[in-house]
XYZ file of N, CA and C in Angstrom:
510
model
N 0.923 -1.371 0.185
C -0.409 -0.198 0.257
C 0.251 1.223 0.476
N 0.627 2.500 -1.063
C 1.313 3.745 -0.767
C 0.293 4.981 -0.348
N 0.596 6.150 0.062
C -0.537 7.002 -0.162
C -0.464 7.450 -1.568
N -1.147 8.389 -2.296
C -0.841 9.291 -2.879
C -0.688 10.668 -2.967
N -1.492 11.270 -1.942
C -1.670 12.243 -1.255
C -1.854 12.200 0.457
N -1.580 13.225 1.027
C -2.499 13.165 2.104
C -3.593 12.177 2.853
N -4.755 12.024 1.354
C -6.123 11.922 1.505
C -5.848 10.822 1.074
N -5.226 10.103 -0.053
C -5.501 8.659 -0.411
C -4.079 7.674 -0.042
N -5.250 6.602 -0.129
C -4.147 5.136 0.484
C -4.885 4.583 -0.787
N -3.646 3.713 -1.260
C -4.205 2.518 -2.933
C -3.056 1.374 -2.635
N -4.000 0.305 -3.228
C -3.576 -0.885 -2.329
C -3.829 -1.814 -3.182
N -3.054 -2.519 -3.863
C -2.489 -3.902 -4.194
C -3.531 -5.406 -4.145
N -4.167 -5.619 -4.248
C -4.951 -6.441 -3.931
C -4.808 -7.846 -5.615
N -3.784 -8.964 -4.830
C -3.476 -9.688 -5.832
C -4.635 -10.784 -6.032
N -5.538 -10.666 -4.899
C -6.505 -12.037 -5.240
C -8.022 -11.802 -6.537
N -8.190 -9.687 -6.435
C -8.882 -9.481 -7.550
C -8.650 -8.777 -8.104
N -6.986 -8.808 -8.267
C -6.773 -8.270 -9.824
C -7.163 -6.928 -10.364
N -6.990 -5.895 -9.065
C -7.187 -4.944 -9.058
C -6.261 -4.477 -8.029
N -6.159 -2.443 -8.223
C -5.664 -1.366 -6.796
C -7.296 -1.103 -6.459
N -7.368 -1.063 -5.610
C -8.221 -0.522 -4.552
C -7.770 1.470 -3.803
N -8.621 2.547 -3.983
C -8.296 3.446 -2.945
C -8.491 3.856 -2.082
N -9.314 4.155 -1.109
C -9.201 4.356 -0.079
C -8.842 6.419 0.635
N -9.842 6.969 0.770
C -10.035 8.029 1.232
C -10.410 8.278 2.362
N -8.785 8.998 3.175
C -9.100 8.381 4.757
C -9.591 8.859 4.687
N -10.462 10.535 4.500
C -10.824 11.338 5.057
C -12.780 10.942 5.538
N -13.067 10.440 3.857
C -14.421 10.192 3.960
C -14.342 8.377 4.207
N -13.072 7.816 4.240
C -13.286 6.352 4.427
C -13.970 5.434 3.309
N -14.276 6.198 2.303
C -14.935 4.977 1.320
C -14.004 5.107 0.752
N -14.002 3.297 0.154
C -13.353 2.422 -0.492
C -13.761 2.124 -2.036
N -12.807 2.559 -2.798
C -13.621 2.375 -4.746
C -12.487 1.189 -4.733
N -12.247 0.825 -6.592
C -12.148 0.019 -7.346
C -10.496 1.574 -8.172
N -10.355 1.403 -8.158
C -9.331 2.367 -8.891
C -8.863 2.270 -9.513
N -8.066 1.163 -10.187
C -7.668 0.715 -11.240
C -8.176 -0.760 -11.630
N -8.238 -1.905 -11.971
C -8.399 -3.078 -12.733
C -9.742 -3.213 -13.454
N -9.795 -4.413 -13.267
C -11.926 -4.892 -14.016
C -11.361 -6.640 -12.859
N -12.116 -6.067 -12.037
C -12.285 -7.012 -10.464
C -12.170 -8.883 -11.139
N -11.584 -9.465 -10.951
C -12.081 -10.652 -11.116
C -11.188 -11.576 -12.507
N -10.388 -9.837 -13.343
C -9.840 -10.268 -14.806
C -8.440 -10.344 -14.378
N -7.491 -11.867 -14.865
C -6.289 -12.127 -15.148
C -5.238 -11.964 -16.287
N -4.821 -11.183 -16.864
C -3.920 -11.397 -18.487
C -3.201 -9.994 -18.309
N -2.300 -10.462 -19.619
C -1.325 -8.755 -19.833
C -1.870 -8.344 -20.075
N -1.370 -6.783 -19.147
C -2.226 -5.881 -19.541
C -1.812 -5.660 -20.648
N -2.887 -4.572 -21.490
C -2.028 -3.169 -22.033
C -2.684 -1.893 -21.993
N -2.513 -0.522 -22.408
C -2.004 0.259 -22.470
C -3.827 0.898 -22.423
N -4.886 1.891 -21.583
C -5.753 1.775 -21.734
C -6.010 2.731 -20.531
N -7.252 3.196 -20.094
C -7.862 3.721 -19.056
C -8.085 3.001 -17.854
N -7.177 3.604 -17.155
C -7.154 2.519 -15.215
C -8.310 1.323 -15.235
N -9.154 1.827 -15.692
C -10.335 0.839 -15.270
C -10.921 -0.026 -15.933
N -10.682 -0.157 -16.906
C -10.298 -0.603 -18.510
C -8.750 -1.946 -18.157
N -7.482 -1.247 -17.878
C -6.556 -1.750 -17.952
C -6.651 -4.151 -17.014
N -6.551 -4.591 -17.390
C -5.982 -5.480 -16.751
C -5.217 -5.831 -15.683
N -5.338 -6.029 -14.467
C -4.390 -6.346 -14.081
C -3.465 -7.822 -13.586
N -2.714 -7.979 -13.642
C -2.731 -10.272 -14.081
C -1.722 -9.537 -12.236
N -2.655 -9.956 -11.447
C -1.701 -10.438 -10.272
C -1.426 -9.174 -9.449
N -1.558 -8.063 -9.002
C -1.077 -7.169 -8.656
C -0.666 -7.293 -7.134
N 0.881 -7.008 -7.423
C 1.204 -7.379 -5.799
C 1.930 -5.916 -5.275
N 2.907 -4.990 -5.410
C 3.663 -4.289 -4.964
C 3.057 -2.573 -5.158
N 2.919 -2.303 -4.768
C 2.420 -0.108 -5.264
C 3.429 0.676 -4.986
N 3.596 1.578 -5.781
C 4.392 3.001 -5.367
C 3.807 3.927 -5.325
N 4.102 4.947 -5.944
C 4.255 6.312 -6.061
C 5.008 7.021 -5.906
N 5.438 8.195 -7.229
C 6.077 9.174 -6.807
C 5.921 10.392 -6.896
N 7.106 11.706 -6.851
C 7.015 12.774 -6.499
C 5.425 13.279 -7.032
N 5.391 13.137 -8.668
C 4.631 13.032 -9.318
C 3.131 12.817 -9.127
N 2.697 11.739 -8.097
C 1.615 11.108 -7.988
C 1.807 10.605 -9.262
N 2.051 9.595 -9.822
C 2.602 8.201 -10.834
C 2.028 6.875 -10.028
N 0.676 5.983 -9.974
C 1.638 5.141 -9.238
C 1.520 4.340 -9.738
N 2.671 3.317 -9.633
C 3.555 1.756 -10.345
C 3.554 0.637 -9.225
N 2.426 -0.932 -9.998
C 1.699 -2.067 -9.514
C 2.856 -2.480 -10.461
N 2.887 -3.059 -9.185
C 4.335 -4.388 -9.556
C 3.264 -5.987 -10.016
N 2.911 -6.407 -10.883
C 2.620 -7.707 -11.663
C 3.022 -8.855 -11.795
N 2.518 -9.846 -10.567
C 3.543 -10.918 -9.855
C 3.825 -11.606 -11.161
N 2.736 -12.482 -11.670
C 2.845 -13.365 -12.379
C 2.782 -12.842 -13.775
N 2.813 -11.557 -14.180
C 2.705 -10.887 -15.607
C 4.461 -10.969 -15.913
N 5.046 -10.623 -14.533
C 6.047 -9.745 -14.732
C 6.624 -8.456 -14.765
N 5.997 -8.101 -14.924
C 5.728 -6.591 -15.502
C 5.782 -6.072 -14.176
N 5.888 -3.987 -14.764
C 5.457 -2.829 -13.698
C 4.514 -2.496 -14.779
N 3.146 -1.563 -14.184
C 1.921 -0.393 -14.586
C 2.460 0.590 -14.482
N 2.719 1.407 -14.836
C 2.470 2.642 -13.939
C 1.098 3.100 -14.561
N 0.127 4.263 -13.474
C -0.546 5.208 -13.796
C -0.566 6.609 -13.963
N -0.885 6.813 -14.566
C -0.747 8.394 -14.454
C -1.876 8.954 -14.226
N -2.357 10.102 -12.532
C -3.158 10.009 -11.892
C -4.588 11.525 -13.155
N -3.277 12.063 -13.032
C -3.513 13.230 -14.441
C -4.610 12.581 -15.217
N -4.382 11.599 -15.664
C -4.503 11.232 -17.618
C -5.787 9.943 -16.980
N -5.611 9.536 -16.189
C -6.303 8.177 -15.969
C -5.354 6.998 -16.566
N -5.234 7.232 -17.619
C -4.117 6.527 -18.585
C -2.582 4.963 -17.467
N -3.226 4.235 -18.154
C -2.480 2.994 -17.218
C -1.200 2.415 -19.000
N -0.137 2.244 -18.782
C 0.379 0.951 -19.520
C 1.545 0.672 -19.487
N 2.292 -0.371 -19.677
C 2.946 -1.456 -19.129
C 4.770 -0.343 -19.400
N 5.103 -0.327 -17.795
C 6.143 0.773 -17.573
C 7.486 0.145 -18.290
N 7.351 -1.633 -17.860
C 8.372 -2.441 -18.179
C 8.243 -3.905 -17.940
N 8.934 -4.590 -18.288
C 8.802 -6.077 -18.623
C 9.699 -6.827 -17.882
N 10.050 -7.505 -17.347
C 11.103 -8.107 -16.141
C 12.020 -8.940 -16.737
N 11.202 -9.792 -16.948
C 11.025 -11.510 -16.661
C 11.408 -12.085 -15.542
N 11.291 -11.477 -14.455
C 11.150 -11.950 -13.133
C 10.207 -11.815 -12.558
N 9.758 -12.128 -11.431
C 8.144 -11.249 -10.879
C 9.253 -10.669 -9.564
N 8.088 -9.100 -10.280
C 8.679 -8.465 -9.527
C 8.132 -8.465 -7.893
N 8.242 -7.713 -6.974
C 7.033 -8.112 -5.564
C 6.684 -6.806 -5.103
N 8.100 -6.537 -4.733
C 7.928 -5.088 -3.626
C 8.190 -4.503 -3.756
N 7.681 -3.203 -3.717
C 8.208 -1.430 -5.077
C 8.221 -0.805 -3.806
N 9.277 0.153 -3.586
C 9.137 1.305 -3.094
C 9.993 2.955 -3.823
N 9.515 3.752 -3.916
C 9.917 4.615 -4.981
C 11.674 5.499 -3.923
N 12.550 5.898 -4.012
C 13.346 6.734 -3.636
C 13.026 8.017 -4.342
N 12.696 8.892 -3.209
C 12.551 9.916 -3.556
C 13.707 11.440 -4.756
N 15.491 10.998 -4.279
C 16.428 11.312 -4.345
C 17.226 11.068 -5.350
N 16.415 9.367 -5.972
C 17.409 9.152 -7.008
C 16.242 8.912 -7.699
N 14.659 9.436 -7.654
C 13.971 9.060 -8.535
C 14.243 7.146 -9.296
N 14.101 6.903 -8.558
C 14.105 4.696 -8.670
C 13.535 4.624 -8.107
N 12.415 3.656 -8.660
C 12.050 2.519 -8.251
C 12.901 1.311 -7.534
N 12.694 0.672 -6.407
C 13.691 -0.466 -5.814
C 12.606 -1.774 -5.630
N 12.913 -2.482 -5.935
C 12.009 -3.990 -5.668
C 12.457 -5.217 -5.377
N 11.594 -6.292 -4.850
C 12.261 -7.258 -4.837
C 11.401 -8.010 -5.244
N 12.487 -9.216 -6.164
C 11.836 -10.093 -6.655
C 12.446 -11.266 -6.132
N 12.003 -12.544 -6.500
C 12.601 -13.765 -6.327
C 13.487 -14.134 -5.340
N 15.114 -13.339 -5.755
C 16.147 -13.564 -4.330
C 16.765 -12.470 -4.396
N 16.345 -11.774 -4.690
C 17.495 -10.403 -5.019
C 16.397 -9.041 -4.703
N 17.214 -7.702 -4.905
C 16.763 -6.614 -4.697
C 17.178 -5.786 -6.335
N 16.297 -5.369 -6.858
C 16.765 -4.879 -8.384
C 16.752 -2.804 -8.063
N 16.449 -2.334 -8.887
C 16.369 -1.389 -8.679
C 15.739 -0.645 -10.449
N 14.993 0.459 -10.696
C 14.439 0.129 -11.972
C 14.658 1.995 -12.253
N 15.056 2.742 -13.210
C 15.666 4.488 -13.765
C 14.469 4.822 -14.297
N 13.537 5.478 -13.063
C 12.494 6.129 -14.129
C 13.084 7.354 -15.007
N 13.811 7.572 -14.778
C 13.988 8.203 -15.992
C 14.747 7.781 -17.567
N 15.051 6.677 -17.533
C 15.669 6.083 -18.466
C 15.360 4.265 -18.783
N 14.367 4.243 -17.497
C 14.344 2.732 -17.405
C 15.242 1.438 -17.794
N 16.749 1.665 -16.579
C 17.335 1.328 -16.795
C 17.275 0.220 -15.873
N 17.235 -0.806 -15.233
C 16.543 -2.086 -14.988
C 18.292 -2.733 -14.382
N 18.836 -2.905 -12.808
C 20.015 -3.444 -12.471
C 19.832 -4.355 -10.664
N 20.009 -5.121 -11.301
C 20.421 -6.647 -9.916
C 20.921 -5.621 -9.116
N 20.790 -5.453 -7.733
C 21.406 -5.001 -6.623
C 22.257 -6.062 -6.071
N 21.698 -6.948 -5.880
C 21.546 -7.908 -4.662
C 21.207 -9.366 -4.413
N 21.552 -10.834 -4.076
C 20.784 -12.150 -4.580
C 20.204 -12.526 -6.404
N 19.976 -11.696 -6.991
C 20.113 -12.093 -7.795
C 18.836 -13.745 -8.407
N 18.667 -13.844 -9.034
C 17.830 -15.295 -9.096
C 18.093 -16.672 -8.468
N 19.171 -16.847 -7.688
C 18.966 -17.721 -6.542
C 19.738 -17.100 -4.950
N 18.460 -17.870 -4.403
C 18.528 -17.322 -3.087
C 20.119 -18.368 -1.884
N 19.864 -18.051 -1.394
C 20.938 -17.668 -0.174
C 20.551 -17.682 1.808
N 21.796 -16.907 1.697
C 21.896 -16.405 3.000
C 22.987 -15.209 3.258
N 23.642 -15.035 2.841
C 25.113 -14.470 2.702
C 24.644 -13.160 3.158
N 25.470 -12.609 4.221
C 25.387 -11.116 5.092
C 26.842 -10.725 4.143
N 26.944 -9.455 4.736
C 28.230 -8.074 3.514
C 27.377 -7.204 3.105
N 28.433 -6.833 2.142
C 28.431 -5.766 1.185
C 27.160 -6.317 0.084
N 26.815 -5.292 -0.783
C 26.007 -5.268 -1.460
C 25.967 -5.981 -2.253
N 27.528 -6.378 -2.832
C 26.879 -7.759 -3.981
C 27.287 -8.980 -3.035
N 27.052 -9.076 -1.264
C 27.146 -10.305 -1.168
C 26.363 -10.683 -0.421
N 25.168 -10.167 -0.104
C 24.028 -10.428 -0.148
C 22.946 -10.840 -0.247
N 22.991 -12.593 0.177
C 21.449 -12.853 -0.789
C 20.043 -13.383 0.447
N 18.763 -12.848 -0.076
C 17.849 -13.471 0.245
C 17.160 -14.303 -0.116
N 16.439 -15.016 0.573
C 15.660 -16.839 0.173
C 14.472 -16.143 -0.098
N 13.718 -15.188 0.962
C 12.191 -14.852 0.506
C 11.670 -13.613 0.693
N 12.700 -12.490 0.303
C 12.216 -11.243 0.622
C 10.599 -10.967 0.781
N 9.952 -10.642 1.925
C 8.584 -10.197 1.796
C 8.547 -9.062 1.677
N 9.098 -7.428 1.971
C 8.887 -6.346 1.819
C 10.292 -5.548 2.140
N 9.860 -4.739 1.928
C 11.337 -3.477 1.407
C 11.076 -2.009 1.983
N 12.045 -1.066 2.550
C 11.357 0.131 2.300
C 13.017 1.086 2.397
N 12.881 2.141 1.836
C 14.145 2.620 1.317
C 14.075 3.781 2.182
N 15.067 4.194 3.110
C 15.021 5.084 4.110
C 15.645 6.579 3.183
N 16.605 6.166 2.524
C 17.691 7.004 1.461
C 18.149 6.622 0.486
N 19.010 7.351 0.146
C 19.858 7.009 -0.898
C 20.680 5.625 -0.893
N 20.956 5.977 0.247
C 22.131 4.778 0.881
C 22.159 3.604 2.162
N 20.487 3.763 2.535
C 20.035 3.039 2.966
C 18.078 1.989 3.030
N 18.167 0.510 2.166
C 17.612 0.268 2.417
C 16.917 -1.259 3.325
N 16.332 -1.061 3.789
C 15.735 -2.695 4.978
C 14.833 -3.799 4.081
N 15.104 -4.622 3.940
C 14.306 -6.276 3.400
C 14.260 -6.968 4.944
N 12.944 -7.156 4.822
C 12.856 -7.990 4.853
C 12.451 -8.954 4.684
N 13.395 -10.546 5.089
C 13.383 -11.205 4.450
C 12.779 -12.512 5.546
N 11.860 -13.179 5.113
C 11.200 -14.453 5.660
C 11.757 -15.283 6.362
N 12.232 -15.718 5.561
C 13.110 -17.288 5.228
C 14.348 -17.235 6.037
N 14.711 -16.338 6.169
C 16.013 -16.248 6.825
C 15.918 -15.500 7.631
N 14.980 -15.497 8.473
C 14.118 -14.356 9.495
C 15.199 -13.651 10.191
N 15.401 -12.481 8.502
C 16.165 -11.567 9.463
C 14.889 -10.451 8.456
């Protein structure tokens, strides 16, 4: 879940294949994006007609653009709140899970399979930072660290990322 502004919270609902929005002042909950119960590859279009196959992670940038990771489709979708348009930002070839936006670097950070990666929003460059595609439990530098089952993350600043790894109990 992520705040779009001070009064709205968006939540990725994996089993319903939608993004829901909660107005925290009125407590009104609505389907913000996706077609309830419909899974598959997304095509560009209006936020309410885009197909969101297994939305998992969600983040919001400084311009209130919403990013949604689609776990089984292996893509990240961008939803422009000004125009209500949704489009595939990037196709990854790996299952993106949790997302976090770093305001200083304008990058999305994401957990995937057994690792941590970054996606530049200006040029779309995708870099695996640690862990890669096979699990482990290594400690140390960013290059040495391995994850078994990263379950959540948060970007503190451009030098600090906290990742919860369920199977490694850390």
